[in-house]
Coordinates of C-alpha atoms in Angstrom, one line a residue:
X1167 CA -55.4 19.7 6.6
X1168 CA -55.3 23.5 7.1
X1169 CA -59.0 24.0 6.8
X1170 CA -59.6 21.5 9.7
X1171 CA -56.9 23.2 11.8
X1172 CA -58.5 26.6 11.3
X1173 CA -62.0 25.3 12.3
X1174 CA -60.5 23.6 15.4
X1175 CA -58.6 26.7 16.3
X1176 CA -61.6 28.9 15.8
X1177 CA -63.6 26.6 18.2
X1178 CA -60.8 26.6 20.7
X1179 CA -60.1 22.9 20.4
X1180 CA -56.5 23.6 19.4
X1181 CA -54.4 26.6 20.1
X1182 CA -53.7 29.4 17.6
X1183 CA -50.1 29.5 16.3
X1184 CA -50.0 33.3 16.5
X1185 CA -51.8 36.0 18.5
X1186 CA -51.6 39.8 18.1
X1187 CA -52.6 41.4 21.3
X1188 CA -53.5 45.0 22.2
X1189 CA -54.6 45.9 18.7
X1190 CA -56.7 48.9 17.5
X1191 CA -58.4 47.2 14.6
X1192 CA -59.5 49.2 11.6
X1193 CA -62.7 47.3 10.8
X1194 CA -63.6 48.1 7.2
X1195 CA -66.7 46.0 7.4
X1196 CA -68.4 48.4 9.8
X1197 CA -66.1 51.5 9.6
X1198 CA -65.2 51.2 13.2
X1199 CA -62.0 51.1 15.3
X1200 CA -62.1 48.2 17.7
X1201 CA -59.8 47.3 20.6
X1202 CA -59.3 43.6 20.3
X1203 CA -56.8 40.8 19.9
X1204 CA -56.4 38.7 16.7
X1205 CA -55.7 35.0 16.6
X1206 CA -54.1 33.4 13.6
X1207 CA -53.9 29.7 12.5
X1208 CA -52.1 28.5 9.4
X1209 CA -52.0 32.0 7.9
X1210 CA -55.7 32.8 8.4
X1211 CA -57.6 34.8 11.0
X1212 CA -59.5 32.5 13.4
X1213 CA -60.4 34.8 16.3
X1214 CA -61.0 38.5 16.9
X1215 CA -61.8 39.9 20.4
X1216 CA -60.8 38.2 23.7
X1217 CA -58.7 35.3 22.4
X1218 CA -57.0 34.5 25.7
X1219 CA -58.5 30.9 25.5
X1220 CA -56.9 30.3 22.1
X1221 CA -53.3 30.5 23.2
X1222 CA -50.8 28.5 25.1
X1223 CA -47.0 28.3 25.6
X1224 CA -46.5 27.4 22.0
X1225 CA -48.4 30.4 20.6
X1226 CA -46.3 33.2 19.1
X1227 CA -47.4 36.4 20.8
X1228 CA -47.0 39.8 19.1
X1229 CA -47.7 42.7 21.3
X1230 CA -49.0 45.4 19.0
X1231 CA -48.8 47.9 21.9
X1232 CA -52.2 49.6 21.0
X1233 CA -51.0 50.5 17.5
X1234 CA -53.6 50.5 14.7
X1235 CA -54.0 47.4 12.6
X1236 CA -55.6 47.6 9.2
X1237 CA -56.1 45.0 6.4
X1238 CA -53.2 44.5 3.9
X1239 CA -53.6 46.9 1.0
X1240 CA -54.6 45.9 -2.5
X1241 CA -53.7 47.4 -5.9
X1242 CA -56.8 46.7 -8.0
X1243 CA -55.1 47.1 -11.4
X1244 CA -51.4 47.2 -12.2
X1245 CA -49.1 46.3 -15.0
X1246 CA -46.2 45.3 -12.8
X1247 CA -43.9 45.4 -15.8
X1248 CA -43.8 49.2 -15.7
X1249 CA -41.6 48.9 -12.6
X1250 CA -38.9 47.4 -14.9
X1251 CA -38.3 44.6 -12.3
X1252 CA -39.6 41.1 -12.1
X1253 CA -42.7 40.0 -10.2
X1254 CA -40.5 38.6 -7.4
X1255 CA -38.6 41.9 -7.0
X1256 CA -41.9 43.9 -7.3
X1257 CA -43.4 41.8 -4.5
X1258 CA -40.5 42.7 -2.1
X1259 CA -41.2 46.4 -2.5
X1260 CA -44.9 46.0 -2.4
X1261 CA -44.8 44.2 0.9
X1262 CA -42.5 46.8 2.4
X1263 CA -45.2 49.4 1.7
X1264 CA -48.0 47.4 3.2
X1265 CA -49.4 46.1 -0.1
X1266 CA -50.2 42.4 0.4
X1267 CA -52.2 41.8 -2.8
X1268 CA -52.2 43.0 -6.4
X1269 CA -54.4 42.4 -9.4
X1270 CA -52.1 42.2 -12.4
X1271 CA -52.8 42.3 -16.1
X1272 CA -49.5 41.1 -17.5
X1273 CA -50.3 42.8 -20.8
X1274 CA -46.7 44.0 -21.5
X1275 CA -45.1 40.6 -21.2
X1276 CA -48.0 39.1 -23.2
X1277 CA -47.3 41.4 -26.1
X1278 CA -43.7 40.1 -26.3
X1279 CA -44.0 36.5 -25.1
X1280 CA -47.7 35.7 -25.5
X1281 CA -49.5 33.0 -23.5
X1282 CA -46.2 31.4 -22.6
X1283 CA -45.1 34.6 -20.9
X1284 CA -48.3 34.9 -18.9
X1285 CA -47.9 31.3 -17.8
X1286 CA -44.3 31.9 -16.7
X1287 CA -45.5 34.9 -14.6
X1288 CA -48.2 32.7 -13.0
X1289 CA -45.6 30.0 -12.2
X1290 CA -43.4 32.7 -10.5
X1291 CA -46.3 34.0 -8.5
X1292 CA -46.9 30.6 -6.8
X1293 CA -43.8 31.0 -4.6
X1294 CA -44.5 34.6 -3.4
X1295 CA -45.9 35.7 -0.1
X1296 CA -47.7 38.5 -2.0
X1297 CA -51.3 37.6 -3.1
X1298 CA -51.2 37.7 -6.9
X1299 CA -54.6 37.9 -8.6
X1300 CA -54.7 37.9 -12.4
X1301 CA -56.9 39.6 -15.0
X1302 CA -56.1 37.8 -18.3
X1303 CA -55.0 40.2 -20.9
X1304 CA -57.8 40.8 -23.5
X1305 CA -56.1 43.0 -26.1
X1306 CA -52.9 41.4 -27.3
X1307 CA -52.0 43.1 -29.6
X1308 CA -53.8 46.3 -28.5
X1309 CA -54.3 47.5 -32.1
X1310 CA -53.8 46.0 -35.6
X1311 CA -51.6 49.0 -36.5
X1312 CA -48.3 47.8 -35.2
X1313 CA -46.5 44.5 -34.9
X1314 CA -46.4 42.7 -31.5
X1315 CA -44.3 39.7 -30.5
X1316 CA -47.4 37.6 -29.9
X1317 CA -51.1 37.5 -29.9
X1318 CA -53.8 36.0 -27.7
X1319 CA -57.1 34.8 -29.1
X1320 CA -60.3 33.7 -27.4
X1321 CA -59.1 30.1 -27.1
X1322 CA -55.9 31.3 -25.3
X1323 CA -57.9 33.5 -22.9
X1324 CA -60.4 30.8 -22.2
X1325 CA -57.7 28.3 -21.3
X1326 CA -55.8 30.7 -19.0
X1327 CA -59.1 31.4 -17.2
X1328 CA -58.9 27.9 -15.7
X1329 CA -56.0 29.0 -13.5
X1330 CA -57.0 29.5 -9.9
X1331 CA -55.2 32.9 -9.7
X1332 CA -57.5 34.4 -12.4
X1333 CA -60.2 36.7 -11.2
X1334 CA -61.3 38.3 -14.4
X1335 CA -60.7 39.5 -18.0
X1336 CA -58.2 42.4 -18.2
X1337 CA -59.1 45.8 -19.4
X1338 CA -61.0 45.6 -22.6
X1339 CA -59.3 48.4 -24.5
X1340 CA -60.8 47.6 -27.8
X1341 CA -64.1 49.3 -27.2
X1342 CA -64.7 49.9 -30.9
X1343 CA -64.5 46.1 -31.3
X1344 CA -67.0 45.6 -28.5
X1345 CA -69.4 48.1 -30.0
X1346 CA -69.1 46.6 -33.5
X1347 CA -69.7 43.1 -32.2
X1348 CA -66.2 41.7 -32.9
X1349 CA -66.6 38.0 -32.6
X1350 CA -63.2 37.3 -31.0
X1351 CA -63.6 40.0 -28.4
X1352 CA -67.1 39.0 -27.5
X1353 CA -66.0 35.4 -27.1
X1354 CA -63.4 36.5 -24.5
X1355 CA -66.1 38.4 -22.6
X1356 CA -68.4 35.4 -22.8
X1357 CA -65.7 33.1 -21.5
X1358 CA -65.4 35.4 -18.4
X1359 CA -69.2 35.5 -17.9
X1360 CA -69.4 31.7 -18.1
X1361 CA -66.9 31.4 -15.2
X1362 CA -68.5 34.3 -13.2
X1363 CA -65.4 36.4 -13.5
X1364 CA -65.2 40.1 -13.6
X1365 CA -64.6 42.0 -16.9
X1366 CA -62.6 45.2 -16.5
X1367 CA -62.9 48.1 -18.8
X1368 CA -60.8 50.8 -20.5
X1369 CA -62.9 53.4 -22.2
X1370 CA -61.5 56.9 -22.2
X1371 CA -64.0 59.5 -23.4
X1372 CA -66.8 57.0 -23.8
X1373 CA -70.2 58.5 -22.7
X1374 CA -73.8 58.3 -23.7
X1375 CA -75.2 55.5 -25.8
X1376 CA -71.8 54.2 -26.7
X1377 CA -71.0 53.8 -23.0
X1378 CA -74.3 52.0 -22.5
X1379 CA -73.5 49.6 -25.3
X1380 CA -70.1 48.9 -23.9
X1381 CA -71.4 48.3 -20.4
X1382 CA -74.2 46.1 -21.7
X1383 CA -71.5 43.6 -22.6
X1384 CA -71.0 43.2 -18.9
X1385 CA -67.9 45.4 -18.6
X1386 CA -68.0 46.6 -15.0
X1387 CA -65.1 49.0 -14.3
X1388 CA -63.0 51.8 -15.7
X1389 CA -59.8 53.7 -14.8
X1390 CA -59.5 55.9 -17.9
X1391 CA -62.0 58.7 -17.5
X1392 CA -60.7 62.0 -19.0
X1393 CA -63.0 64.3 -16.9
X1394 CA -64.8 64.2 -13.6
X1395 CA -68.2 64.4 -15.4
X1396 CA -67.3 61.2 -17.4
X1397 CA -66.2 59.4 -14.2
X1398 CA -69.4 60.4 -12.4
X1399 CA -71.6 59.2 -15.3
X1400 CA -69.9 55.8 -15.3
X1401 CA -70.3 55.5 -11.6
X1402 CA -74.0 56.5 -11.8
X1403 CA -74.6 53.9 -14.5
X1404 CA -73.2 51.1 -12.3
X1405 CA -69.5 50.9 -13.2
X1406 CA -66.9 50.6 -10.5
X1407 CA -64.7 53.6 -10.6
X1408 CA -60.9 53.0 -10.3
X1409 CA -59.2 56.1 -9.1
X1410 CA -55.8 55.9 -10.8
X1411 CA -52.8 57.4 -9.1
X1412 CA -49.8 55.9 -10.8
X1413 CA -46.6 57.1 -12.4
X1414 CA -47.9 57.7 -15.9
X1415 CA -51.3 59.1 -15.0
X1416 CA -52.9 60.6 -11.9
X1417 CA -56.5 61.6 -11.2
X1418 CA -56.8 61.8 -7.4
X1419 CA -56.5 65.5 -7.1
X1420 CA -58.9 66.1 -9.9
X1421 CA -61.6 63.6 -8.9
X1422 CA -61.5 62.9 -5.2
X1423 CA -62.2 66.4 -3.8
X1424 CA -65.3 66.7 -6.1
X1425 CA -66.6 63.3 -5.1
X1426 CA -66.3 64.4 -1.5
X1427 CA -67.8 67.8 -2.1
X1428 CA -70.8 66.4 -3.9
X1429 CA -71.3 63.7 -1.3
X1430 CA -71.0 60.8 -3.8
X1431 CA -71.0 57.4 -2.2
X1432 CA -67.5 55.8 -2.4
X1433 CA -68.4 52.2 -1.9
X1434 CA -68.0 51.5 -5.6
X1435 CA -64.7 53.4 -5.9
X1436 CA -61.2 52.0 -5.3
X1437 CA -57.6 53.0 -5.8
X1438 CA -55.3 51.6 -8.5
X1439 CA -51.9 52.5 -9.9
X1440 CA -52.0 51.0 -13.4
X1441 CA -48.3 51.7 -13.8
X1442 CA -45.6 52.2 -11.1
X1443 CA -42.2 53.3 -12.2
X1444 CA -39.2 52.1 -10.1
X1445 CA -38.3 55.4 -8.6
X1446 CA -41.9 55.9 -7.5
X1447 CA -42.1 52.4 -6.0
X1448 CA -39.1 53.1 -3.8
X1449 CA -40.9 56.2 -2.4
X1450 CA -44.2 54.4 -1.7
X1451 CA -46.9 52.3 -3.2
X1452 CA -50.6 52.0 -2.1
X1453 CA -49.6 53.5 1.2
X1454 CA -48.6 56.7 -0.6
X1455 CA -52.1 56.8 -2.2
X1456 CA -53.8 56.4 1.2
X1457 CA -51.7 59.2 2.6
X1458 CA -52.5 61.5 -0.3
X1459 CA -56.2 60.7 -0.1
X1460 CA -56.3 61.6 3.6
X1461 CA -54.4 64.8 2.9
X1462 CA -57.1 65.6 0.3
X1463 CA -59.8 65.4 3.0
X1464 CA -60.8 61.7 2.8
X1465 CA -61.6 60.1 6.2
X1466 CA -58.8 57.6 7.0
X1467 CA -61.3 54.7 7.3
X1468 CA -62.7 55.4 3.9
X1469 CA -59.2 55.8 2.4
X1470 CA -58.2 52.4 3.8
X1471 CA -61.5 50.8 2.6
X1472 CA -60.8 52.1 -0.9
X1473 CA -57.7 50.0 -1.3
X1474 CA -58.9 47.0 0.7
X1475 CA -62.5 45.9 1.0
X1476 CA -63.8 47.9 -2.0
X1477 CA -61.2 46.3 -4.3
X1478 CA -61.8 42.8 -2.9
X1479 CA -65.6 43.1 -3.4
X1480 CA -65.2 44.1 -7.0
X1481 CA -63.1 41.1 -7.8
X1482 CA -65.3 38.8 -5.6
X1483 CA -62.3 37.9 -3.4
X1484 CA -63.6 39.6 -0.2
X1485 CA -63.9 36.2 1.5
X1486 CA -60.1 35.9 1.2
X1487 CA -58.6 39.4 1.5
X1488 CA -59.6 43.0 2.0
X1489 CA -60.7 43.0 5.7
X1490 CA -59.8 41.8 9.1
X1491 CA -62.4 39.1 9.3
X1492 CA -62.7 35.6 10.6
X1493 CA -61.7 33.2 7.8
X1494 CA -59.7 35.9 5.9
X1495 CA -56.0 35.6 5.2
X1496 CA -53.9 37.1 8.0
X1497 CA -52.6 40.0 5.8
X1498 CA -52.2 42.9 8.3
X1499 CA -50.5 46.3 8.4
X1500 CA -49.5 47.7 11.8
X1501 CA -49.5 51.5 11.8
X1502 CA -47.6 53.9 14.0
X1503 CA -50.1 56.6 13.1
X1504 CA -53.5 56.5 11.4
X1505 CA -53.7 60.0 10.0
X1506 CA -50.2 59.9 8.6
X1507 CA -50.6 56.2 7.6
X1508 CA -47.0 55.5 8.9
X1509 CA -46.3 51.7 8.6
X1510 CA -44.6 50.0 11.6
X1511 CA -44.6 46.5 10.2
X1512 CA -46.4 44.1 7.8
X1513 CA -47.8 40.6 8.3
X1514 CA -48.6 38.5 5.2
X1515 CA -50.3 35.2 5.6
X1516 CA -49.6 35.3 9.3
X1517 CA -45.8 35.8 8.8
X1518 CA -44.0 39.0 9.7
X1519 CA -42.4 40.4 6.6
X1520 CA -38.8 41.1 7.7
X1521 CA -36.3 40.7 6.4
X1522 CA -38.0 40.5 3.0
X1523 CA -35.0 39.4 0.9
X1524 CA -34.8 36.2 2.9
X1525 CA -38.5 35.3 2.4
X1526 CA -38.7 35.6 -1.4
X1527 CA -37.0 32.9 -3.4
X1528 CA -35.0 33.5 -6.5
X1529 CA -36.9 32.4 -9.6
X1530 CA -34.9 31.1 -12.5
X1531 CA -36.0 32.3 -15.9
X1532 CA -35.5 30.3 -19.2
X1533 CA -32.9 31.7 -21.6
X1534 CA -35.4 32.5 -24.4
X1535 CA -37.1 35.2 -22.4
X1536 CA -33.7 37.0 -22.1
X1537 CA -33.2 37.2 -25.9
X1538 CA -36.1 39.0 -27.5
X1539 CA -34.5 41.8 -29.5
X1540 CA -34.3 40.7 -33.1
X1541 CA -33.4 43.2 -35.8
X1542 CA -30.5 43.8 -38.1
X1543 CA -27.9 46.5 -37.5
X1544 CA -29.5 49.9 -37.9
X1545 CA -27.8 52.6 -40.0
X1546 CA -28.5 56.3 -39.9
X1547 CA -30.2 56.2 -43.4
X1548 CA -32.7 53.6 -42.0
X1549 CA -34.1 56.4 -39.8
X1550 CA -34.2 59.2 -42.4
X1551 CA -37.0 60.5 -44.5
X1552 CA -35.9 61.7 -48.0
X1553 CA -37.5 64.5 -50.0
X1554 CA -36.3 66.9 -52.6
X1555 CA -33.0 68.5 -51.6
X1556 CA -33.0 71.9 -50.0
X1557 CA -36.8 72.1 -49.8
X1558 CA -39.4 72.8 -47.2
X1559 CA -41.8 70.0 -46.1
X1560 CA -44.9 70.1 -44.0
X1561 CA -45.0 67.3 -41.5
X1562 CA -47.2 65.9 -38.7
X1563 CA -45.7 66.2 -35.2
X1564 CA -46.7 64.3 -32.1
X1565 CA -46.7 66.4 -29.0
X1566 CA -46.0 64.7 -25.7
X1567 CA -46.7 66.1 -22.2
X1568 CA -45.0 65.3 -18.8
X1569 CA -47.1 63.0 -16.6
X1570 CA -49.7 62.5 -19.3
X1571 CA -50.4 59.4 -21.4
X1572 CA -52.3 61.4 -24.1
X1573 CA -50.6 63.2 -27.0
X1574 CA -51.7 65.9 -29.4
X1575 CA -51.3 66.0 -33.2
X1576 CA -49.6 69.1 -34.6
X1577 CA -47.9 70.3 -37.8
X1578 CA -44.7 72.0 -38.6
X1579 CA -42.5 72.9 -41.6
X1580 CA -39.1 71.3 -41.7
X1581 CA -36.3 71.6 -44.3
X1582 CA -34.1 69.1 -46.1
X1583 CA -30.4 69.2 -46.6
X1584 CA -28.5 69.0 -49.9
X1585 CA -29.0 65.2 -49.9
X1586 CA -32.8 65.5 -49.4
X1587 CA -32.7 64.3 -45.7
X1588 CA -35.5 65.8 -43.7
X1589 CA -33.9 67.3 -40.7
X1590 CA -35.2 67.6 -37.1
X1591 CA -35.1 71.1 -35.5
X1592 CA -33.9 71.0 -31.9
X1593 CA -34.2 74.8 -31.6
X1594 CA -38.0 74.4 -32.1
X1595 CA -38.1 71.1 -30.0
X1596 CA -38.9 69.0 -33.0
X1597 CA -37.0 65.7 -32.9
X1598 CA -36.8 62.7 -35.2
X1599 CA -38.3 59.5 -33.9
X1600 CA -38.6 56.0 -35.2
X1601 CA -40.2 52.7 -34.2
X1602 CA -38.2 49.7 -35.0
X1603 CA -40.0 46.3 -35.2
X1604 CA -38.0 44.2 -32.8
X1605 CA -39.8 40.8 -32.6
X1606 CA -38.2 39.5 -35.8
X1607 CA -41.5 39.5 -37.7
X1608 CA -41.0 42.0 -40.6
X1609 CA -38.2 44.4 -39.8
X1610 CA -40.4 47.5 -40.4
X1611 CA -39.3 50.9 -39.3
X1612 CA -41.7 53.7 -38.9
X1613 CA -40.4 57.3 -38.9
X1614 CA -41.9 60.6 -37.8
X1615 CA -41.4 63.6 -35.6
X1616 CA -42.1 64.4 -31.9
X1617 CA -41.9 67.4 -29.7
X1618 CA -42.1 68.0 -25.9
X1619 CA -38.8 66.5 -24.8
X1620 CA -36.8 69.7 -25.1
X1621 CA -33.7 67.6 -26.1
X1622 CA -31.0 69.8 -27.6
X1623 CA -28.5 67.2 -28.7
X1624 CA -28.1 63.4 -28.8
X1625 CA -30.6 60.6 -28.8
X1626 CA -32.3 58.1 -26.6
X1627 CA -33.8 54.7 -27.2
X1628 CA -35.8 52.1 -25.3
X1629 CA -37.3 48.7 -25.9
X1630 CA -40.3 49.7 -23.8
X1631 CA -42.9 50.9 -26.3
X1632 CA -46.6 50.5 -25.2
X1633 CA -48.3 48.4 -26.2
X1634 CA -46.4 46.1 -28.7
X1635 CA -43.0 47.1 -27.2
X1636 CA -41.0 47.7 -30.3
X1637 CA -37.9 49.8 -30.0
X1638 CA -38.5 53.5 -30.0
X1639 CA -35.6 55.8 -30.7
X1640 CA -35.7 59.6 -30.6
X1641 CA -33.1 62.3 -31.2
X1642 CA -31.6 65.3 -32.8
X1643 CA -29.2 63.4 -35.0
X1644 CA -29.7 60.2 -37.0
X1645 CA -26.2 58.9 -36.4
X1646 CA -26.7 59.1 -32.6
X1647 CA -30.2 57.5 -33.1
X1648 CA -28.7 54.6 -35.0
X1649 CA -26.0 54.1 -32.3
X1650 CA -28.7 54.1 -29.6
X1651 CA -30.8 51.5 -31.5
X1652 CA -27.8 49.2 -32.0
X1653 CA -26.8 49.6 -28.3
X1654 CA -30.4 48.4 -27.4
X1655 CA -29.9 45.3 -29.5
X1656 CA -26.4 44.6 -28.1
X1657 CA -27.7 44.8 -24.5
X1658 CA -30.8 42.7 -25.4
X1659 CA -33.2 45.4 -24.3
X1660 CA -33.3 48.4 -22.1
X1661 CA -32.8 52.2 -22.2
X1662 CA -29.9 54.0 -23.7
X1663 CA -28.7 57.7 -23.8
X1664 CA -26.3 58.8 -26.6
X1665 CA -24.6 62.0 -27.4
X1666 CA -22.0 62.9 -30.0
X1667 CA -21.3 59.3 -30.9
X1668 CA -20.9 58.1 -27.3
X1669 CA -23.2 56.0 -25.1
X1670 CA -23.6 58.2 -22.0
X1671 CA -25.6 55.8 -19.9
X1672 CA -27.7 52.7 -20.2
X1673 CA -30.1 50.4 -18.3
X1674 CA -30.2 46.8 -19.2
X1675 CA -33.6 45.2 -19.3
X1676 CA -33.1 41.8 -20.9
X1677 CA -36.2 40.0 -19.6
X1678 CA -38.5 40.4 -22.6
X1679 CA -36.7 43.7 -23.2
X1680 CA -38.8 45.1 -20.4
X1681 CA -37.5 43.9 -17.0
X1682 CA -34.3 43.6 -15.1
X1683 CA -34.1 39.9 -13.9

């Protein structure tokens, strides 16, 4: 029994299987740097200090050579699906960058595959050296205004909360439902409370009495503040503040310097990504956030604490991860340099992570998750809006912004051709866009106009469309748009670029139309 072995090793009755010697330990419990050795047994830390009596000829000795050793990093909130790779592949890159634990809300897969999809992810997680903690998705679908592939009700959520990997209820995006007393939403929150699980929030712009009512439901965190003042109010009222620095949204530069300037305690603040696109994951993960925080003036020990112990305490898993402590998992990051947070090597569960490919098994996915794009052939006329021929029409236009997840509503005048087809205007950066229901539920197609892409010709389409993940196609020409939509169907999901009747490039994402298996 591993527990017995760990106790005996801690007492010195049996020898540790691994010892790291000559460490400079980043102790996030006391915010100190300690010179000590670390003894490990069965993947857990059993000794810190002088562990010379805990080793023998069979003990594996790792000479750290006076490098810094910090706890494995944690991402406190991530939808791993935004990486467009499976959980196993995501784990490989996370570990390379010193992240040994993530709290996932598999909201995207849930919107396509439902409870079955989440349970498949949980099964895959069992074989990984990365610690996977789960916040069960609370808003599937996110709104009643579009068609998702599946839905989760309170009974589904309650059942999934019995899984040992579950640490909470995922971000409760439906704050109007909470404030209006929606019975289904409150039943999910109640289920979390009965199991003493955390309930995470999602409340952009919510302040004052509405925020009080939302928090009174027991919702204890937020990562969606639009302004520093909003973030500070939430923190003062007792919410844990997730500082989000992901691919789709970033707040570190806006919030962290002011928190430091005003001397606000950071013990209830931790780092998250929310979403991490593949090109960004290649460049860095939580290690990149630590480096940026240090560059913005944060003390390195505080920066490390904000993606280790602070995160672990919020999710009530600090007995297991988040610090270099007796009894904790031996998840350790060895650093060449503290200020630059340069990673030398990573240890997860007492095992050195190298080479990573050899340590993560291949997971076989059932065929049905690779075939989720279900709509008929799309013709150009399916994507057109028809009005009186040769007329001028006032339309709403959605404006998008780079690196922002919020849009703005605008208006514009567009003209129709001789057949009454309302035409986009690439010269004014006004493109046609359509959302095609792809789950085989009703075949609906919604049409509109968007600006902010500065596309001059052609079209692009993708089966990633938060949150219900219908196919979104946008372009300057309805024929190219139809070609792009049909190419998505043919490849069973992904991203497609089209120009002048030719597919220029594509990325196949057949797993739920979201991921590359």
